[in-house]
Short mmCIF file of C-alpha atoms in Angstrom, two decimals:
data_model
loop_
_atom_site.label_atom_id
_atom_site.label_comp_id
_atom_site.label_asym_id
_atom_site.label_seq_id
_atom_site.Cartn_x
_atom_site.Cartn_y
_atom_site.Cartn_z
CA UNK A 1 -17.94 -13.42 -9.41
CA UNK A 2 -14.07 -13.83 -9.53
CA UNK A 3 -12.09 -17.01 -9.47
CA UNK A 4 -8.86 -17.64 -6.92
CA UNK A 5 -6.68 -20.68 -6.19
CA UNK A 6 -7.92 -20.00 -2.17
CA UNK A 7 -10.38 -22.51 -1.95
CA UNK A 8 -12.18 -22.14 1.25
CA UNK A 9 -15.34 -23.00 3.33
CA UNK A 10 -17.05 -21.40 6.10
CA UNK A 11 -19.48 -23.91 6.63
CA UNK A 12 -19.41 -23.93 10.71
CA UNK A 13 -17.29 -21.10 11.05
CA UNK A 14 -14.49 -23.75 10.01
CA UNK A 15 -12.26 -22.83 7.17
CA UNK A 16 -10.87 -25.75 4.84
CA UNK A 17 -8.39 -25.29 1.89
CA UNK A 18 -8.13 -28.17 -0.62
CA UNK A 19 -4.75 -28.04 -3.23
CA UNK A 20 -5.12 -27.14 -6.64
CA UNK A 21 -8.87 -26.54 -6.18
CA UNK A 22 -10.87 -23.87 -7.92
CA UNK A 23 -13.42 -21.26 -5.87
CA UNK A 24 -16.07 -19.01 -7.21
CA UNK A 25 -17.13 -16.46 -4.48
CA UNK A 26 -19.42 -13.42 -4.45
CA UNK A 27 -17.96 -10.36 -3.66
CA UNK A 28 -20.67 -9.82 -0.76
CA UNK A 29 -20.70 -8.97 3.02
CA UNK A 30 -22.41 -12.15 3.59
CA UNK A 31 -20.45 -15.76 3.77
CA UNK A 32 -19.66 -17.49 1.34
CA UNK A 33 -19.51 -21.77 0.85
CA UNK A 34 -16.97 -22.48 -1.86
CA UNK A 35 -18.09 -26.24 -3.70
CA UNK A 36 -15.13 -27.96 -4.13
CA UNK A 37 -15.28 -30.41 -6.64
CA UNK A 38 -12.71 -33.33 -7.83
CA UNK A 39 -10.82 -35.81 -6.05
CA UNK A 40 -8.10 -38.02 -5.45
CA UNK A 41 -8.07 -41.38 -6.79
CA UNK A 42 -6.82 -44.99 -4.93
CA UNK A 43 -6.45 -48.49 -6.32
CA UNK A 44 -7.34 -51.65 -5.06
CA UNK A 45 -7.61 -54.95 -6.11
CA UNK A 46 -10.24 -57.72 -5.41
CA UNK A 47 -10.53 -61.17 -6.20
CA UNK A 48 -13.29 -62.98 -7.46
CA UNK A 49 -14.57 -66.94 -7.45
CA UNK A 50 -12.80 -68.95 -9.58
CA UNK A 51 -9.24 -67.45 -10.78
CA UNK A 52 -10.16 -63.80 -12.09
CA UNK A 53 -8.91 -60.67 -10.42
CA UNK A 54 -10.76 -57.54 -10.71
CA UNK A 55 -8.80 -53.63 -10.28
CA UNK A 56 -11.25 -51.63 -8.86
CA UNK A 57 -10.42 -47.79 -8.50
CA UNK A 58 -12.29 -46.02 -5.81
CA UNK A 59 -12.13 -42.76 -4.97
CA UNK A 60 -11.30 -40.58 -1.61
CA UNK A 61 -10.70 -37.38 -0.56
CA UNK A 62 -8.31 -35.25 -1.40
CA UNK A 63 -5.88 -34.20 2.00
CA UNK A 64 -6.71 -30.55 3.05
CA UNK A 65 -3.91 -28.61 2.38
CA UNK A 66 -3.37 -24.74 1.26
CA UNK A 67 -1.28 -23.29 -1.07
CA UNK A 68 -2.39 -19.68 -1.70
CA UNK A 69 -0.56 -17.74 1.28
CA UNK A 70 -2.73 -15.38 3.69
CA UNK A 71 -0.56 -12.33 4.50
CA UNK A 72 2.62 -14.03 3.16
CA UNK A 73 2.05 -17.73 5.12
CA UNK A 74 -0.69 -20.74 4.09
CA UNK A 75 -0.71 -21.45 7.24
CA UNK A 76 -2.28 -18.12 7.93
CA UNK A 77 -5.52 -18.67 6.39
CA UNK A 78 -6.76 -20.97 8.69
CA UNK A 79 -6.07 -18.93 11.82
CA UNK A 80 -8.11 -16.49 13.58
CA UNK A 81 -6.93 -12.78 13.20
CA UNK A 82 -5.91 -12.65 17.09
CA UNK A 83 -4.03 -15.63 16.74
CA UNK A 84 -1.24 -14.18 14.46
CA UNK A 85 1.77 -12.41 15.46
CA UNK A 86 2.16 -9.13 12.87
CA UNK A 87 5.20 -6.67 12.71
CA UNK A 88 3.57 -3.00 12.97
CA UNK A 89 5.13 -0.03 11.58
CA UNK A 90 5.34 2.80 14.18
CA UNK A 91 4.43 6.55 13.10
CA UNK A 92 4.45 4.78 9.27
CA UNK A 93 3.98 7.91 7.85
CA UNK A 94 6.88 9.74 8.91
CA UNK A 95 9.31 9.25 6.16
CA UNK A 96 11.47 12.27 5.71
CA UNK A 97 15.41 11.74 5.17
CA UNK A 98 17.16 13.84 7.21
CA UNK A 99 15.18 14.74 10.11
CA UNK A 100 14.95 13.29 13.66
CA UNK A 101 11.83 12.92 13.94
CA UNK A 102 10.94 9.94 11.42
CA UNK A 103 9.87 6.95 12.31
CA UNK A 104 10.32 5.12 8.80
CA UNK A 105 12.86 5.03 5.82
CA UNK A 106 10.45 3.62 3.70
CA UNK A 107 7.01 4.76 2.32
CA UNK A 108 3.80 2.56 3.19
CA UNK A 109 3.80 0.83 -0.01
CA UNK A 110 7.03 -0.63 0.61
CA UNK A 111 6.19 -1.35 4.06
CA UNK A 112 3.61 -3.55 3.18
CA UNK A 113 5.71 -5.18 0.37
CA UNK A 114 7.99 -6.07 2.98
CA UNK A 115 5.74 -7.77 5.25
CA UNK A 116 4.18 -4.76 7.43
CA UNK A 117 0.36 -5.57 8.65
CA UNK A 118 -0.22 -2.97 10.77
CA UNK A 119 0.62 0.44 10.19
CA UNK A 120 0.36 3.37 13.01
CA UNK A 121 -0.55 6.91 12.17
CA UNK A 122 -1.06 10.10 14.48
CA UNK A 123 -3.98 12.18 13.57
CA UNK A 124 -3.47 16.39 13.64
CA UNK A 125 -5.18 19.32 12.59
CA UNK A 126 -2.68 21.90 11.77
CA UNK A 127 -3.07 25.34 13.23
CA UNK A 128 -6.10 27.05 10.81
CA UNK A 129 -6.53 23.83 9.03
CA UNK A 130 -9.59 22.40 7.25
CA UNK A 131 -7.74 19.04 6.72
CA UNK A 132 -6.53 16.79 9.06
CA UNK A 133 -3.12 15.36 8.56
CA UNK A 134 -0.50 13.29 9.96
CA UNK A 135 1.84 15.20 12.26
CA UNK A 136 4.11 14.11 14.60
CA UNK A 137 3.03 15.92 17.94
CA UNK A 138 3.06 19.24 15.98
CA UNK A 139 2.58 19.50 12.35
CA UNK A 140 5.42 22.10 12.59
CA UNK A 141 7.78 19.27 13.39
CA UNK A 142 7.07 16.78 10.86
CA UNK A 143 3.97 16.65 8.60
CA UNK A 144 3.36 13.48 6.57
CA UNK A 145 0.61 15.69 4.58
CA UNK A 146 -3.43 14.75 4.72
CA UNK A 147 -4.46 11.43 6.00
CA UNK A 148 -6.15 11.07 2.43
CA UNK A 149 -2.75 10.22 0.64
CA UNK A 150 -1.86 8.38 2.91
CA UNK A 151 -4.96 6.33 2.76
CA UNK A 152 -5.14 5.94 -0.85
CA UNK A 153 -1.65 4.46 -1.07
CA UNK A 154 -3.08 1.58 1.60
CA UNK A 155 -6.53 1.24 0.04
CA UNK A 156 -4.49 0.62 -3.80
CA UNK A 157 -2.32 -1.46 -2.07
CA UNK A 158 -5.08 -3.87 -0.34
CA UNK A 159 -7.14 -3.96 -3.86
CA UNK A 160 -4.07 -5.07 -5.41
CA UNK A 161 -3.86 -7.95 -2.73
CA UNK A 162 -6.56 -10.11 -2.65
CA UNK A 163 -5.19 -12.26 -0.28
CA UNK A 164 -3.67 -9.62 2.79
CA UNK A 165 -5.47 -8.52 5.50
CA UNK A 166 -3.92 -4.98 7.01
CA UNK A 167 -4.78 -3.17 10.50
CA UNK A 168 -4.94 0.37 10.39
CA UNK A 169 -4.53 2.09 14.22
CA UNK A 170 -5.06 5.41 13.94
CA UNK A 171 -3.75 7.89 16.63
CA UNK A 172 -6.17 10.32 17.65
CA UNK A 173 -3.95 13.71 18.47
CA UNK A 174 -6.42 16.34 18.95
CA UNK A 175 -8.87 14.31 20.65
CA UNK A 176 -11.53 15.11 18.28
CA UNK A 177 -14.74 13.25 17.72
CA UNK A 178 -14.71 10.66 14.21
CA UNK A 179 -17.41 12.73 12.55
CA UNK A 180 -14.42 15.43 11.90
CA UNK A 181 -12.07 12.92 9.90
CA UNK A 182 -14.70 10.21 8.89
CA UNK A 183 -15.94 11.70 5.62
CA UNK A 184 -12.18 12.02 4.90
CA UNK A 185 -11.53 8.32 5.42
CA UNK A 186 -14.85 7.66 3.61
CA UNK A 187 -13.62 9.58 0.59
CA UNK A 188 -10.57 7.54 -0.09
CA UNK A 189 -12.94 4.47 -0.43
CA UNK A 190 -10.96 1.88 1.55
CA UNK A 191 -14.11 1.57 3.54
CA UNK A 192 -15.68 -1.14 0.86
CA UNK A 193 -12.48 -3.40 2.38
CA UNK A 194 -13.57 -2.40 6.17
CA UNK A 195 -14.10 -4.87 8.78
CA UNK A 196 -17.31 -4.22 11.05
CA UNK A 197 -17.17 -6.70 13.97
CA UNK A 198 -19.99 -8.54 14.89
CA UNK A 199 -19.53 -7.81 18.55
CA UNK A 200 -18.61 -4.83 20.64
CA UNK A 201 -16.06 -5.33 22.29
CA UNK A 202 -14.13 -8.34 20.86
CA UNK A 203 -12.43 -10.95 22.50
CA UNK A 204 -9.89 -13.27 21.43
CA UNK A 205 -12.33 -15.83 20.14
CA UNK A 206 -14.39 -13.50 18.69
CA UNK A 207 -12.15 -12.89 15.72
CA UNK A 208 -12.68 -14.19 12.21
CA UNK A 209 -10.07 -16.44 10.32
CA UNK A 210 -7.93 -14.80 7.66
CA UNK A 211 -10.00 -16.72 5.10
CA UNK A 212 -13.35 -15.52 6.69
CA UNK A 213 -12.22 -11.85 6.05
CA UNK A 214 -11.17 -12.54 2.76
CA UNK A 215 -13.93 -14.01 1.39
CA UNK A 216 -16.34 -11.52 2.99
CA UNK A 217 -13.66 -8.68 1.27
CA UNK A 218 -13.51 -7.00 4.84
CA UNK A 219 -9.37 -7.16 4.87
CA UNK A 220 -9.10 -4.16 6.27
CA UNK A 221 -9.10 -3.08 10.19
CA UNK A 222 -9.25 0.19 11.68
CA UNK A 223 -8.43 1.13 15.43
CA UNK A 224 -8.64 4.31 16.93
CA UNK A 225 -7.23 5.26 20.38
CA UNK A 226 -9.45 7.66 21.79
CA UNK A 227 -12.77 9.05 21.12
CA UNK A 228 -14.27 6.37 19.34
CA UNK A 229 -17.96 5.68 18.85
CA UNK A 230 -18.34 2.40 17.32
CA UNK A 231 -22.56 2.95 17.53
CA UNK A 232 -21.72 6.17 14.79
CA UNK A 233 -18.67 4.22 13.23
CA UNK A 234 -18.98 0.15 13.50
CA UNK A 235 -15.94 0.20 11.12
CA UNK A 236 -14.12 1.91 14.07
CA UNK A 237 -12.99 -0.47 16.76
CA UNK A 238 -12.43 1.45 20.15
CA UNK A 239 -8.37 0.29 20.82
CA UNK A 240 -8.23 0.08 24.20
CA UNK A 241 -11.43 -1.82 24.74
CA UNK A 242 -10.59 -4.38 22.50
CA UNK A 243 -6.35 -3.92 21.91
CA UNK A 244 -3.89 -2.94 25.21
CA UNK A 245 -0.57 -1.84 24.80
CA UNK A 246 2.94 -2.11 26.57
CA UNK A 247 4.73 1.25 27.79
CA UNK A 248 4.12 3.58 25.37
CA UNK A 249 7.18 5.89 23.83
CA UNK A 250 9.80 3.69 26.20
CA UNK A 251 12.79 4.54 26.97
CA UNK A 252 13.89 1.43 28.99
CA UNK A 253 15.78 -1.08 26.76
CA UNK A 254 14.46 -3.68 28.88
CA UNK A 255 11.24 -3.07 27.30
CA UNK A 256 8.95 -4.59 30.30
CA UNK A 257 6.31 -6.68 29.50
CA UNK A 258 3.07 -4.62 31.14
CA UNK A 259 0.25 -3.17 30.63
CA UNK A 260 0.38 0.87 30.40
CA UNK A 261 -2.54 1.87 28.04
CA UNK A 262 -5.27 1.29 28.95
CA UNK A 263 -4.52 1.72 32.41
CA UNK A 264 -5.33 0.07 35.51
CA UNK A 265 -6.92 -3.22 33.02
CA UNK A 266 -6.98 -6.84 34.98
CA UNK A 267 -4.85 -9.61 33.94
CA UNK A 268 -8.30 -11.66 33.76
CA UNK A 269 -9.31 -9.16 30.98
CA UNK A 270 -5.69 -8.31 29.29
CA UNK A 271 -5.69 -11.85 28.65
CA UNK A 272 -9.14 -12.32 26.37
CA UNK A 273 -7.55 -8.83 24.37
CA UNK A 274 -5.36 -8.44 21.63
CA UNK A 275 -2.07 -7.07 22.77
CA UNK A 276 0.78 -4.99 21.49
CA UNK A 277 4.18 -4.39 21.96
CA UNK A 278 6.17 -0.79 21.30
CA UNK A 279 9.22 -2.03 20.81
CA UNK A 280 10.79 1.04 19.75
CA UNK A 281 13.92 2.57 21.72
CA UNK A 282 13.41 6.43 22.27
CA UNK A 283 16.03 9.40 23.01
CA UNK A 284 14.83 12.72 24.01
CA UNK A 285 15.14 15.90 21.97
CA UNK A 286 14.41 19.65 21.32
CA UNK A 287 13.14 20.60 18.16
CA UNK A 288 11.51 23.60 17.35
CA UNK A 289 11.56 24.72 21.46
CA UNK A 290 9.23 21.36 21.80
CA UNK A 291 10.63 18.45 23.92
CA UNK A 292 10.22 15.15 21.53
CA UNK A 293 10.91 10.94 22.12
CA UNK A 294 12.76 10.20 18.49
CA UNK A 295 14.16 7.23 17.34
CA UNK A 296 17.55 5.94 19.06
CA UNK A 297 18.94 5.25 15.55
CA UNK A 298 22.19 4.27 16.73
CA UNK A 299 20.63 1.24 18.74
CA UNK A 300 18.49 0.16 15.77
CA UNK A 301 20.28 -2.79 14.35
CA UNK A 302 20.47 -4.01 18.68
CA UNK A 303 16.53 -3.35 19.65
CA UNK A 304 15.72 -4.56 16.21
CA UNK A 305 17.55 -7.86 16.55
CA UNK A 306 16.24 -11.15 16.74
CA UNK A 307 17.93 -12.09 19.74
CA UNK A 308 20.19 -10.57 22.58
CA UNK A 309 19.78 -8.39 25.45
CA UNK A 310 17.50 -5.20 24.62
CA UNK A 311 16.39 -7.37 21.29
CA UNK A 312 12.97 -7.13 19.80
CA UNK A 313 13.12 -11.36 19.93
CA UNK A 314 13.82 -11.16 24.23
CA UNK A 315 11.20 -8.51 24.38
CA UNK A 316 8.46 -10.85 22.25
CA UNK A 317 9.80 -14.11 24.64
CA UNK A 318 9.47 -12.13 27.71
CA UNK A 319 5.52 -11.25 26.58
CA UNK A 320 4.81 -15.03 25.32
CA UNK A 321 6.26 -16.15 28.73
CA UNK A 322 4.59 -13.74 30.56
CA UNK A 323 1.01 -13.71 29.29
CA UNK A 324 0.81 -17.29 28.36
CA UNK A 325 0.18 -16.63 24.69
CA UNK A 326 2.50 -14.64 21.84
CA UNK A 327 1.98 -11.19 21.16
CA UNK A 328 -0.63 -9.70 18.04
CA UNK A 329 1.73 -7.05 17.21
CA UNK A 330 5.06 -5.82 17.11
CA UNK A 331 5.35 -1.95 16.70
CA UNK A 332 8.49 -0.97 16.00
CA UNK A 333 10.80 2.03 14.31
CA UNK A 334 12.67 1.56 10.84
CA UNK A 335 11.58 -1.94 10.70
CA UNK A 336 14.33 -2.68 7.38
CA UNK A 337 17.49 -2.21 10.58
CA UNK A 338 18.21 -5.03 12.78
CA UNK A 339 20.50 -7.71 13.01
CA UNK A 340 20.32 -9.37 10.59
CA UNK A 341 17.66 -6.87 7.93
CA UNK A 342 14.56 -8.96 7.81
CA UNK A 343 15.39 -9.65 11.84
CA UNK A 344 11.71 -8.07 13.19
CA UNK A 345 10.14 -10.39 10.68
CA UNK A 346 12.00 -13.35 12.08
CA UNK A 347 11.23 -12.64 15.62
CA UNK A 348 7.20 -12.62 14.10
CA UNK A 349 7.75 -15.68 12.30
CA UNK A 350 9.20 -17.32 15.15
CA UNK A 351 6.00 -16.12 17.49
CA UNK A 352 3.97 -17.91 14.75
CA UNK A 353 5.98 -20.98 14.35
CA UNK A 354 6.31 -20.42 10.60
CA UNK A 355 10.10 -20.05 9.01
CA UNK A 356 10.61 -16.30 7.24
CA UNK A 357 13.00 -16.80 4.31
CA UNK A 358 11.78 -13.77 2.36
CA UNK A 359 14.34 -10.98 1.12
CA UNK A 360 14.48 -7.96 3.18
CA UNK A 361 13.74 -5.00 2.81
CA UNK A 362 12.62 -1.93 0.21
CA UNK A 363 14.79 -3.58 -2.37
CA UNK A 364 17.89 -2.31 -0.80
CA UNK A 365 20.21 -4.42 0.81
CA UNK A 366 21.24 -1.85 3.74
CA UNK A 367 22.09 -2.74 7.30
CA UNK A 368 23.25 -0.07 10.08
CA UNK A 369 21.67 2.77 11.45
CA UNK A 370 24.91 4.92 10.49
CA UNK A 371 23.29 5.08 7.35
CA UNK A 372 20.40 6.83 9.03
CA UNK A 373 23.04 9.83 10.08
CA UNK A 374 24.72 10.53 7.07
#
């Protein structure tokens, strides 16, 4: 058993955290009822025949409040996965200075440091392969290396952080069935923090509390786009039956608010889903003879912004207005640019009516996408 300062009970599917208490938990797949013990004293006084008064000290229940943050917030434990907004990283393992098609300036360590809960990865087989790895479109444009690194770096991360729950959507670029790339994932062991749902598919209401996945050490969640079989793989959520998506790779700085992927879905059922928004500005390119969608670097600091026309904060109103609820996720490119650094994790904040007043980002105090084109 290990002890935390997250004191929490799932008696009723409720979760309650009590300040300054102490929980035990098993570190089972099974849930858990912390006992809380102690309590808050009152006074009182009562008076008795004759001229005596007694003081009589009763005691009461302590007030239910949380201390021990639940990816970064307190507030956070208490809510239900699909009722969080998250900032996603976009292509989060395409770090490489110098080359146009990145997607990130920081490695996925960092990006978690700095706040990122989901992180988006594109699954290729190079040509005569035996290992898949992350490539952007073609693994001679950009390769990030095996998807075990990769992995690793997430699954150290997550056993480092008791307390953070992180979404994993994995891009599936060869369209090849999960038995090819499972026994990779497997081999990394982040599966022991994998979250099997209880239901396929899952709705809004479906989804666990932060707390709930803690205790139950299932703080990991893995999508995959296409080809998944979540009878073979439970750990393996289908996206697009459970997850849609705005336009995909846009282009439009207007960044409408509508469905693209999957396609042709009802607003009845986009609205029990999870949704996301790729926020991310594109420019087209040739590299290598291959047409490519890259960042639009020098339109970071604008699309990243918290507010203003073409702004990552408009874009996330726009949805909230327009679906009657705030978005799950916001996928964006080189999430340490906006206006000000730190401005995607505002907009989030803002979705989740929380105030952000952490540092951002990587340690480095750098604003401007000119310092993408040196």
């Amino acid at each position: 058993t290990s002890k935390s300062t997250l004191a929490t009970s799932l008696a009723s599917g409720d979760t309650s955290i009590v300040q300054n208490a102490t929980s035990t938990s098993s570190n089972t797949n099974t849930d858990s009822t912390t006992i809380l013990t102690g309590s808050a004293t009152t006074k009182s006084s009562t008076t008795l025949r004759g001229n005596g008064t007694a003081s009589v000290t009763s005691s009461s229940p302590p007030e239910p409040i949380n201390t021990t943050p639940c990816n970064n917030y307190p507030e956070f434990c208490a809510r239900r996965y699909s009722n969080i907004t998250m900032v996603a990283a976009h292509n989060s393992p395409f770090v490489r200075t110098g080359s146009a098609a990145a997607n990130q300036e920081y490695p996925v360590t960092t990006q978690l440091d700095d706040g990122i809960r989901l992180v988006q990865a594109q699954i290729q087989w190079p040509v005569n392969g035996t290992v898949p790895h992350f490539c952007h479109t073609s693994c001679d444009i950009l390769d990030a290396g095996p998807i075990t690194d990769w992995l690793t770096d997430i699954k150290n991360w997550v056993a480092s952080h008791p307390y953070d729950v992180v979404t994993i959507l994995l891009g599936n670029g060869n369209y090849s069935t999960p038995d090819k790339y499972a026994p990779y994932i497997e081999s990394t062991g982040i599966l022991s923090y994998a979250y099997t749902p209880p239901v396929v598919p899952m709705n809004l209401t479906d989804w666990p509390t932060l707390s709930q996945m803690i205790l139950r050490g299932q703080r990991v969640v893995f999508f995959l786009d296409y080809m998944a079989n979540q009878t073979a793989y439970p750990w393996l959520l289908d996206e697009f039956s459970q997850l849609w998506e705005t336009p995909f790779d846009p282009v439009d700085a207007s960044f409408p608010c509508t469905v693209q992927r999957p396609p042709d879905l009802p607003a009845d059922q986009a609205k029990a889903r999870l949704y996301m928004i790729n926020h991310n500005l594109n420019a087209e390119v040739s590299l290598l003879g291959t047409s490519l969608l890259v960042p639009a670097v020098s339109l970071l600091n604008t699309t990243n912004a918290a507010n203003g026309s073409g702004s990552l904060g408009a874009s996330a109103e726009t949805c909230k207005s327009d679906w009657g609820r705030a978005p799950n996720f916001l996928n964006v490119d080189y999430y340490n640019y906006g206006s000000p650094p730190g401005s995607v994790f505002e907009v989030a904040a803002r979705m989740n009516n929380v105030t952000y007043d952490r540092a951002c980002c990587g340690g480095v105090g750098v604003s401007g996408a000119t310092a993408l084109l040196r």
